[in-house]
Coordinates of C-alpha atoms in Angstrom, one line a residue:
M1 CA 118.0 212.6 184.0
L2 CA 120.1 215.3 186.0
I3 CA 123.8 215.5 186.3
T4 CA 125.3 213.8 189.7
A5 CA 127.6 214.5 191.8
K6 CA 130.2 212.5 190.3
G7 CA 128.8 213.8 186.5
Y8 CA 130.0 217.7 188.0
K9 CA 133.6 216.4 189.4
L10 CA 133.8 214.7 185.1
L11 CA 132.5 218.4 183.8
L12 CA 135.7 219.7 185.9
H13 CA 138.4 217.1 184.8
F14 CA 136.5 218.6 181.2
I15 CA 137.4 221.8 181.8
W16 CA 140.8 221.8 183.2
T17 CA 142.2 219.0 181.0
L18 CA 140.8 221.8 178.3
L19 CA 142.3 224.7 179.9
L20 CA 145.5 223.2 180.2
A21 CA 145.5 222.6 176.1
V22 CA 144.5 226.3 175.4
V23 CA 147.8 227.6 177.6
L24 CA 150.1 224.9 176.7
S25 CA 149.5 225.3 173.2
T26 CA 149.1 228.7 173.2
L27 CA 152.3 229.0 174.9
A28 CA 153.9 226.7 172.3
Q29 CA 152.7 228.6 169.6
T30 CA 154.0 231.6 171.2
Q31 CA 157.6 230.0 170.9
L32 CA 157.6 228.4 167.6
N33 CA 156.9 231.9 166.4
L34 CA 159.7 233.3 167.9
L35 CA 161.7 230.3 166.9
A36 CA 160.9 231.2 163.4
L37 CA 162.0 234.4 164.1
Q38 CA 165.6 233.6 165.4
Q39 CA 166.2 231.3 162.4
L40 CA 166.1 234.8 160.6
G41 CA 168.8 235.7 162.8
V42 CA 167.3 237.9 164.9
V43 CA 167.9 238.6 168.8
I44 CA 165.0 238.4 171.2
P45 CA 165.8 239.6 174.2
A46 CA 163.9 237.8 177.3
S47 CA 162.0 240.2 178.6
E48 CA 159.9 240.6 175.1
R49 CA 159.4 236.5 175.2
W50 CA 157.8 236.6 178.3
A51 CA 155.2 240.0 176.9
T52 CA 154.5 238.3 173.7
S53 CA 153.9 234.9 175.7
W54 CA 151.8 236.9 177.7
H55 CA 149.8 238.9 174.9
D56 CA 149.3 235.6 173.6
I57 CA 147.3 233.9 176.0
R58 CA 144.8 237.3 176.7
H59 CA 144.3 237.5 173.0
F60 CA 144.9 234.5 171.2
A61 CA 144.2 231.7 174.1
P62 CA 140.3 232.5 173.9
V63 CA 140.4 232.5 170.2
Y64 CA 142.0 229.0 170.0
A65 CA 139.8 228.1 173.5
A66 CA 136.9 228.5 171.0
L67 CA 138.4 226.4 168.8
L68 CA 139.6 223.5 170.9
S69 CA 136.7 223.5 172.9
V70 CA 134.0 222.2 169.9
S71 CA 136.9 219.4 168.8
Y72 CA 137.8 218.4 172.0
G73 CA 134.3 218.1 173.4
I74 CA 132.8 215.6 170.7
S75 CA 136.2 213.7 170.3
Q76 CA 136.0 212.9 173.9
G77 CA 131.8 212.2 173.9
V78 CA 133.3 209.6 171.3
A79 CA 135.5 208.3 173.3
L80 CA 133.2 208.2 176.2
G81 CA 131.0 206.5 174.0
L82 CA 133.4 203.9 172.8
R83 CA 135.3 203.2 176.7
R84 CA 133.3 200.4 177.3
F85 CA 134.4 198.8 174.1
I86 CA 137.9 198.9 175.6
V87 CA 139.9 197.9 178.5
L88 CA 140.3 200.0 181.4
R89 CA 144.1 200.3 181.4
W90 CA 143.7 201.5 177.4
Q91 CA 140.9 204.0 178.2
P92 CA 144.0 207.1 178.5
A93 CA 144.9 205.6 175.2
L94 CA 141.5 205.8 173.3
F95 CA 141.1 209.2 175.2
A96 CA 144.6 210.5 173.9
L97 CA 144.0 209.6 170.4
A98 CA 140.3 210.9 170.0
A99 CA 141.3 214.9 171.1
G100 CA 144.8 214.7 168.8
S101 CA 142.6 213.1 166.1
G102 CA 139.7 215.4 166.8
L103 CA 141.8 218.7 167.0
W104 CA 143.8 217.6 163.6
C105 CA 140.3 217.0 161.3
T106 CA 139.3 220.3 163.3
L107 CA 142.1 222.2 161.9
L108 CA 142.1 220.8 158.1
L109 CA 138.1 222.1 158.9
V110 CA 139.2 225.2 159.1
N111 CA 141.6 226.1 157.0
A112 CA 139.7 224.9 154.2
V113 CA 137.1 227.3 154.9
A114 CA 139.1 230.2 156.2
P115 CA 140.4 233.0 153.8
M116 CA 143.9 232.4 155.0
P117 CA 145.8 229.0 154.1
T118 CA 145.8 228.5 157.9
L119 CA 144.3 229.7 160.5
I120 CA 146.9 229.2 163.2
A121 CA 150.3 229.7 162.2
A122 CA 152.3 227.5 164.7
S123 CA 151.0 224.6 162.0
R124 CA 152.1 225.8 159.3
S125 CA 155.6 223.3 160.0
L126 CA 154.5 219.1 160.6
M127 CA 156.6 220.0 163.8
G128 CA 154.4 222.7 164.8
M129 CA 151.2 220.5 163.5
L130 CA 152.5 217.3 165.6
V131 CA 153.4 220.1 168.9
L132 CA 149.5 221.2 168.9
L133 CA 148.3 216.9 168.3
L134 CA 150.7 216.2 170.6
I135 CA 149.4 218.5 173.7
A136 CA 145.9 217.3 172.9
A137 CA 146.5 214.0 172.7
L138 CA 148.0 214.4 176.6
A139 CA 144.8 216.7 177.8
G140 CA 142.8 214.1 176.2
A141 CA 145.1 211.4 178.5
L142 CA 144.8 213.2 181.6
F143 CA 141.2 213.3 180.8
G144 CA 140.5 209.7 179.9
R145 CA 142.6 208.7 183.4
A146 CA 140.1 210.9 185.2
V147 CA 137.2 208.8 184.4
A148 CA 139.1 205.4 184.1
A149 CA 140.2 205.9 187.9
K150 CA 137.3 207.3 189.2
S151 CA 134.3 205.6 187.8
Y152 CA 132.9 208.1 186.8
L153 CA 130.3 206.9 184.8
Q154 CA 129.1 204.5 187.1
N155 CA 125.4 205.6 188.1
S156 CA 124.0 204.3 191.2
R157 CA 122.7 200.8 190.6
G158 CA 126.0 200.0 189.9
G159 CA 125.9 200.0 185.7
P160 CA 127.2 202.7 182.9
A161 CA 125.2 205.8 183.2
R162 CA 122.8 206.3 180.5
P163 CA 124.9 209.1 178.1
T164 CA 121.7 211.3 179.1
S165 CA 123.6 211.9 182.7
T166 CA 126.9 211.9 181.5
A167 CA 126.8 214.5 178.9
V168 CA 129.7 217.4 178.5
W169 CA 127.5 220.5 177.5
L170 CA 130.1 223.3 176.2
L171 CA 129.5 227.2 176.0
P172 CA 129.0 228.8 173.3
C173 CA 131.6 229.8 171.1
L174 CA 131.4 233.7 170.9
L175 CA 131.9 234.7 167.8
L176 CA 134.8 237.5 167.7
T177 CA 134.3 240.2 165.6
V178 CA 137.4 242.8 164.7
L179 CA 136.1 246.8 164.6
N180 CA 136.6 248.8 161.8
T181 CA 136.0 252.4 163.0
E182 CA 135.8 254.2 159.4
P183 CA 135.8 258.2 159.0
A184 CA 133.5 260.5 157.5
S185 CA 133.8 261.0 153.6
A186 CA 134.7 264.4 152.8
N187 CA 132.0 266.5 150.9
S188 CA 133.8 266.5 147.8
D189 CA 132.0 268.1 144.5
Y190 CA 132.3 264.8 142.6
R191 CA 129.8 262.4 140.5
V192 CA 130.8 259.1 140.0
D193 CA 129.6 257.6 136.4
T194 CA 129.4 254.2 135.1
V195 CA 131.6 253.3 133.0
V196 CA 131.6 249.1 132.6
Q197 CA 129.9 247.0 134.8
G198 CA 129.4 243.3 135.3
L199 CA 133.0 242.2 134.9
E200 CA 134.4 239.5 137.1
H201 CA 136.5 240.5 139.8
P202 CA 138.3 243.0 137.9
W203 CA 141.7 243.5 139.0
S204 CA 144.3 246.3 137.0
L205 CA 143.0 248.8 134.8
A206 CA 145.3 249.9 132.0
F207 CA 144.7 252.9 129.1
L208 CA 146.1 252.6 125.5
P209 CA 146.2 255.4 123.0
G210 CA 142.8 256.7 121.6
G211 CA 141.2 256.4 125.4
T212 CA 140.7 252.3 124.8
M213 CA 141.0 250.5 128.0
L214 CA 142.2 247.1 129.2
V215 CA 140.7 245.5 132.1
T216 CA 141.7 242.1 134.1
E217 CA 140.0 239.5 135.2
R218 CA 140.8 237.7 138.3
P219 CA 139.6 234.4 137.1
G220 CA 142.1 234.4 133.5
R221 CA 140.5 236.9 131.3
L222 CA 141.8 239.8 129.4
R223 CA 138.9 242.7 128.5
L224 CA 138.4 245.6 126.1
V225 CA 136.6 249.0 126.8
H226 CA 136.4 251.3 123.8
A227 CA 137.5 254.8 124.7
D228 CA 133.4 255.9 124.7
G229 CA 132.7 252.9 127.9
R230 CA 131.3 250.2 125.6
L231 CA 132.7 246.5 126.8
E232 CA 133.9 244.5 123.8
P233 CA 131.7 241.3 124.7
E234 CA 134.4 238.8 124.2
P235 CA 137.4 238.7 126.1
I236 CA 140.6 238.9 124.4
A237 CA 142.7 235.3 123.2
G238 CA 145.4 234.1 123.7
L239 CA 145.9 234.5 128.0
P240 CA 148.3 232.3 129.2
E241 CA 147.2 229.4 131.5
V242 CA 146.3 231.1 134.4
F243 CA 145.6 229.4 137.9
A244 CA 142.5 231.0 139.0
S245 CA 141.4 229.9 142.9
G246 CA 141.5 232.1 145.8
Q247 CA 143.8 235.2 145.6
A248 CA 145.3 233.5 142.7
G249 CA 144.9 234.6 139.2
L250 CA 145.2 237.0 136.6
F251 CA 146.8 240.0 138.1
E252 CA 148.2 243.6 136.6
V253 CA 148.1 244.1 132.7
L254 CA 150.6 246.8 131.6
P255 CA 151.6 248.5 128.3
A256 CA 154.9 248.6 127.2
Q257 CA 156.2 252.8 126.9
D258 CA 156.2 252.2 123.5
F259 CA 153.0 250.5 122.9
A260 CA 151.9 252.2 119.6
R261 CA 154.9 251.1 118.0
S262 CA 155.4 248.0 119.1
Q263 CA 151.7 246.9 120.3
Q264 CA 153.5 245.3 123.6
I265 CA 152.0 244.4 126.6
F266 CA 153.0 242.4 129.6
L267 CA 150.7 240.2 132.4
S268 CA 151.3 239.4 136.0
Y269 CA 149.4 235.9 137.0
A270 CA 149.5 233.0 139.5
C271 CA 150.8 230.0 137.2
G272 CA 151.1 226.3 138.1
S273 CA 148.9 224.1 140.5
R274 CA 147.8 224.4 144.3
R275 CA 150.1 222.5 145.1
A276 CA 153.1 223.7 143.5
N277 CA 152.5 227.3 141.8
H278 CA 154.6 231.0 141.3
S279 CA 154.0 234.4 140.6
C280 CA 154.7 235.4 136.4
L281 CA 155.0 237.6 134.0
A282 CA 154.5 237.6 130.4
S283 CA 154.6 239.9 127.5
A284 CA 152.6 239.6 123.8
R285 CA 151.8 241.5 121.5
L286 CA 148.4 242.3 121.4
D287 CA 146.6 242.7 117.7
L288 CA 143.9 244.9 118.7
S289 CA 141.8 244.4 115.0
R290 CA 141.8 240.4 116.1
L291 CA 141.8 240.7 119.3
E292 CA 144.3 238.3 120.5
L293 CA 147.4 238.2 121.8
T294 CA 150.3 237.0 119.8
G295 CA 153.8 236.0 120.5
L296 CA 153.4 235.0 124.1
T297 CA 156.3 234.9 126.2
E298 CA 157.0 234.3 130.0
I299 CA 160.0 236.4 131.0
F300 CA 159.9 235.6 134.7
R301 CA 158.6 232.8 137.2
S302 CA 158.7 233.6 141.0
Y303 CA 161.1 231.0 142.7
P304 CA 160.4 228.9 144.5
A305 CA 157.0 227.0 144.4
K306 CA 154.6 227.4 146.8
S307 CA 151.3 225.9 148.0
G308 CA 148.0 227.1 148.3
N309 CA 146.7 230.3 146.6
A310 CA 147.0 233.3 148.8
H311 CA 149.3 236.7 149.0
Y312 CA 150.8 236.6 144.9
G313 CA 151.7 240.8 144.8
G314 CA 151.0 241.3 141.3
R315 CA 151.7 244.4 141.1
L316 CA 153.3 246.5 137.4
V317 CA 155.5 249.4 136.9
W318 CA 157.4 250.8 135.0
L319 CA 160.5 252.6 136.8
G320 CA 162.1 255.9 134.1
D321 CA 165.3 254.0 133.1
G322 CA 162.6 251.9 131.4
S323 CA 162.8 248.6 134.0
I324 CA 159.5 247.0 134.8
V325 CA 158.9 246.1 138.6
L326 CA 157.0 243.7 139.9
S327 CA 155.4 243.2 143.0
L328 CA 155.6 239.2 145.1
G329 CA 153.7 238.6 147.9
D330 CA 155.0 236.3 151.1
G331 CA 152.9 233.3 150.2
F332 CA 150.5 233.8 153.4
D333 CA 152.0 230.4 155.1
Y334 CA 155.8 231.2 153.9
R335 CA 156.1 234.8 155.9
E336 CA 159.6 234.3 156.8
E337 CA 160.8 234.0 153.2
A338 CA 160.2 237.6 153.0
Q339 CA 163.7 237.9 154.8
R340 CA 165.3 235.3 153.0
L341 CA 167.8 236.7 149.2
T342 CA 167.8 233.4 147.9
S343 CA 163.8 233.5 147.6
H344 CA 161.5 236.3 146.0
L345 CA 158.4 235.3 148.1
G346 CA 157.8 238.6 149.9
S347 CA 160.0 241.0 147.6
L348 CA 159.8 243.6 144.3
V349 CA 162.3 242.5 141.6
R350 CA 163.0 244.2 138.9
L351 CA 163.6 243.6 135.5
W352 CA 164.4 243.9 131.6
P353 CA 161.6 244.0 129.7
D354 CA 163.4 241.0 127.8
G355 CA 163.6 239.3 131.0
T356 CA 166.7 239.9 131.7
I357 CA 168.7 241.1 134.9
P358 CA 169.6 244.6 135.3
A359 CA 173.3 245.0 136.4
D360 CA 172.4 247.5 138.9
N361 CA 170.3 245.7 140.7
P362 CA 171.5 245.8 144.0
F363 CA 172.0 242.1 144.9
A364 CA 173.4 241.1 141.9
A365 CA 176.8 240.4 142.6
K366 CA 175.7 239.1 145.9
R367 CA 176.5 234.9 146.1
G368 CA 173.4 233.2 146.9
A369 CA 170.9 235.7 145.9
L370 CA 168.7 236.1 143.8
A371 CA 169.8 239.1 141.0
E372 CA 165.9 240.1 140.2
I373 CA 165.3 240.8 144.2
Y374 CA 165.1 244.8 144.0
S375 CA 163.7 244.5 148.1
Y376 CA 162.6 243.0 150.1
G377 CA 160.7 242.3 154.1
H378 CA 157.1 242.8 152.2
R379 CA 154.0 240.8 152.4
N380 CA 152.1 241.0 150.0
V381 CA 152.2 244.5 148.0
Q382 CA 149.3 245.4 145.5
G383 CA 150.2 249.2 144.9
L384 CA 153.2 250.4 143.1
V385 CA 153.6 253.3 142.0
Y386 CA 156.7 255.3 140.6
D387 CA 156.7 259.3 140.7
S388 CA 159.1 260.5 138.2
A389 CA 158.9 264.1 139.0
N390 CA 160.8 262.9 142.3
N391 CA 162.4 259.6 140.6
Q392 CA 161.1 258.1 143.9
L393 CA 159.0 254.3 144.1
L394 CA 156.0 254.2 146.1
S395 CA 154.3 251.2 147.8
H396 CA 152.0 249.9 149.4
E397 CA 151.0 246.5 151.2
H398 CA 148.8 244.7 153.0
G399 CA 149.8 243.8 156.9
P400 CA 147.4 241.3 158.8
R401 CA 145.3 242.4 161.6
G402 CA 146.5 246.4 161.5
G403 CA 149.9 247.4 160.8
D404 CA 149.2 247.6 156.2
E405 CA 151.8 250.0 155.2
L406 CA 153.0 252.7 152.9
N407 CA 156.9 252.6 151.3
R408 CA 159.2 254.6 149.9
I409 CA 161.1 251.6 147.9
E410 CA 165.4 252.4 147.9
P411 CA 166.9 249.8 145.9
G412 CA 168.3 246.6 148.1
R413 CA 166.7 247.9 151.7
N414 CA 165.3 245.6 153.7
Y415 CA 161.6 246.6 154.8
G416 CA 160.9 244.4 157.6
W417 CA 158.3 241.8 157.7
P418 CA 157.3 239.7 159.5
V419 CA 160.4 240.9 161.8
V420 CA 158.4 244.3 162.3
T421 CA 154.7 244.9 162.2
Q422 CA 152.4 246.8 164.1
G423 CA 149.5 244.5 163.2
I424 CA 148.8 241.0 165.1
D425 CA 147.6 237.6 163.1
Y426 CA 144.1 236.9 162.4
T427 CA 144.1 234.7 165.2
G428 CA 145.1 237.6 168.1
A429 CA 148.6 236.0 168.3
R430 CA 151.5 237.8 167.4
I431 CA 153.8 237.2 164.5
T432 CA 156.8 239.5 166.4
P433 CA 157.3 241.5 169.5
F434 CA 158.9 244.5 167.4
T435 CA 157.0 247.2 166.0
A436 CA 161.0 248.3 164.5
Y437 CA 164.5 246.4 164.5
Q438 CA 167.6 247.9 163.3
G439 CA 168.6 247.9 159.9
M440 CA 164.4 247.8 158.9
E441 CA 162.8 250.9 157.0
P442 CA 160.3 252.0 158.8
P443 CA 156.8 252.9 157.0
L444 CA 156.0 256.9 155.7
L445 CA 152.1 255.5 156.6
D446 CA 150.7 252.7 158.9
W447 CA 147.2 251.7 159.0
T448 CA 146.3 249.9 162.1
P449 CA 143.1 248.8 162.2
S450 CA 143.4 247.7 158.7
I451 CA 142.4 249.2 155.7
A452 CA 143.0 245.9 153.5
P453 CA 145.0 248.8 150.4
S454 CA 145.0 247.8 147.2
G455 CA 145.8 250.2 144.1
L456 CA 147.4 253.0 144.3
A457 CA 147.4 256.0 142.1
L458 CA 149.8 259.6 142.3
Y459 CA 146.7 262.2 140.7
Q460 CA 148.5 264.3 138.3
G461 CA 145.2 265.6 136.1
D462 CA 143.7 268.9 135.9
L463 CA 140.0 267.9 136.7
F464 CA 140.7 268.3 140.8
P465 CA 143.4 270.5 140.8
Q466 CA 143.2 270.7 144.5
W467 CA 144.5 266.6 144.1
Q468 CA 147.8 267.5 142.6
G469 CA 150.5 265.3 143.2
D470 CA 148.5 263.2 146.2
L471 CA 148.4 259.7 146.2
L472 CA 144.9 257.7 145.6
V473 CA 144.6 254.7 148.0
G474 CA 142.3 252.4 146.9
A475 CA 140.8 249.9 150.0
L476 CA 139.1 246.7 149.9
A477 CA 137.5 246.2 154.0
A478 CA 137.5 249.9 154.1
R479 CA 135.6 250.0 151.2
Q480 CA 136.9 254.0 150.4
V481 CA 139.6 255.6 148.6
Q482 CA 142.0 257.6 150.9
R483 CA 143.7 260.9 149.9
V484 CA 147.1 260.6 150.8
R485 CA 150.2 264.0 151.0
L486 CA 153.4 263.2 151.5
T487 CA 155.1 265.2 154.4
S488 CA 158.6 265.3 155.8
Q489 CA 158.0 263.6 158.3
G490 CA 156.2 260.6 156.3
A491 CA 152.6 261.1 154.8
E492 CA 148.8 261.6 156.1
V493 CA 145.5 261.2 155.2
V494 CA 143.9 264.0 154.1
E495 CA 140.9 262.7 153.0
V496 CA 138.4 259.9 152.8
L497 CA 136.2 259.4 149.4
F498 CA 133.9 257.3 148.5
T499 CA 132.5 256.0 151.2
E500 CA 129.3 256.3 150.1
L501 CA 129.5 253.7 147.1
Q502 CA 130.2 250.6 149.9
V503 CA 132.0 249.2 147.8
R504 CA 135.4 247.3 147.3
F505 CA 138.4 248.6 145.6
R506 CA 140.4 246.6 144.1
D507 CA 142.4 249.2 141.7
V508 CA 142.3 253.4 141.4
R509 CA 143.8 255.5 138.6
T510 CA 144.6 258.1 137.2
G511 CA 143.3 258.7 133.6
P512 CA 144.5 260.7 130.6
D513 CA 141.6 262.4 130.7
G514 CA 142.2 263.6 134.1
A515 CA 139.2 261.5 135.7
V516 CA 140.3 259.4 138.8
Y517 CA 138.7 255.3 137.2
L518 CA 138.3 252.3 139.9
L519 CA 137.3 248.7 139.6
T520 CA 135.4 247.5 142.4
D521 CA 136.3 243.9 143.5
E522 CA 132.6 242.0 143.1
P523 CA 131.4 239.1 141.1
Q524 CA 130.1 242.1 139.2
G525 CA 132.2 244.4 139.3
H526 CA 132.1 247.5 137.9
L527 CA 134.2 250.2 136.1
L528 CA 134.0 253.3 137.5
R529 CA 135.1 257.0 136.9
V530 CA 135.3 260.1 139.1
V531 CA 134.5 263.5 137.3
P532 CA 133.9 267.3 138.9
A533 CA 129.9 267.2 139.0
A534 CA 129.6 270.3 136.7
L535 CA 131.2 267.9 134.3
P536 CA 128.6 266.5 131.5
A537 CA 128.1 262.7 132.1
M538 CA 130.1 260.6 129.3
Q539 CA 128.5 259.5 126.4

């Protein structure tokens, strides 16, 4: 049966109440995000507030409209089917309850299947979630009131219309794709050999004396690779209990500076449960003859506990004085914690190898601050390297959509997240109005669109003299390694490498033999060795 004139009016009521909910929800999302920044002491001028609101209307609203139209269409269709059993005056309440419940279920479902823990940032808090649900309920109540008042569901004979004559048809949701234009790989004279294959999401690579290598696998295994490239069949025993889920798992392995004598290694990993987890650091002695760890001791656990399974950081590096720096992510849903010195989230921490806190840490004497913090305002640092020749610590971190950063780390400095970023949220919403803010450090290099940097090495080998002193930046999303050169103005990309492999690069290392070693982030990941094309293959 064709839709009647009254049916078209019903459709118009559905559309305008849906649009009302989208606009109000978008403005609420914007103001809640800005409120979170204000609570950090950030001053937001009225002009920036209006500009951010307008940006979100243009970029976030279409994404939210696609999501809400599905939940709103289904929920209001259900309410239309149930209204005949409800007294007329209570029907708006029925439509309101259906709209709010439908959105709540949709957000739960989206968060369960999306890569990030929470897709719509406003729903991270109870207050934000309630605001979004109440706006949906308001739209539902208005739609239900129109249905009850106008009796749109009566057919020409006065009886209830058939469902086929009053169905509300929704346009298919558009799939939003972020386009990432990638420069062509330069014509470098190298060869890529496969050393080991079949590693499950390998995360970190470390070299031991004599050419032996250690590789971590994110699910919680530590593997030994012999100097000739043979992978020991069984993982090393005695590892700590690892929380492995999503981005959580076993991260970095770092041998002690005196490993030849002490046989000591350090491991960073996620510990706890999905509802309450931390980034942890442990030390142990590696018994190579028995392939097991002994004397395992946890020396650091991040504070506070967080839920979810995203953004842990996990990189480790030695500084010139023998202290260790560990990177910690912001936990995704906890981004404002990166600006608080009472939280380890979104910071770099510095420790002595026994877990004690260096007395010269920048906040060691600051009342109320966590003394381990070395720098803060980071999102998710997954690349750390110490340049001993220039006594500088360099890091890179993931931005959201855009805003990946390369930074030179100075103790006690604030690197801006989430007050400052070049990126926007995955939904298109602005995270902040600011790309620069007083007292916050600008990056040496910014990647927008995002390349998802992971793994960072300073090339100091002899096999590729033209790369000497350059940084090698692995990239997950861009599936490449970028050669980056530091300049007086910051840093610049001078070459894009290994795009022909079309794999996600998790770690990049300069080997003691001068070769470049790569780990690919795959269920069946590879350990690769890059050498000049003229060099004989690894035997």
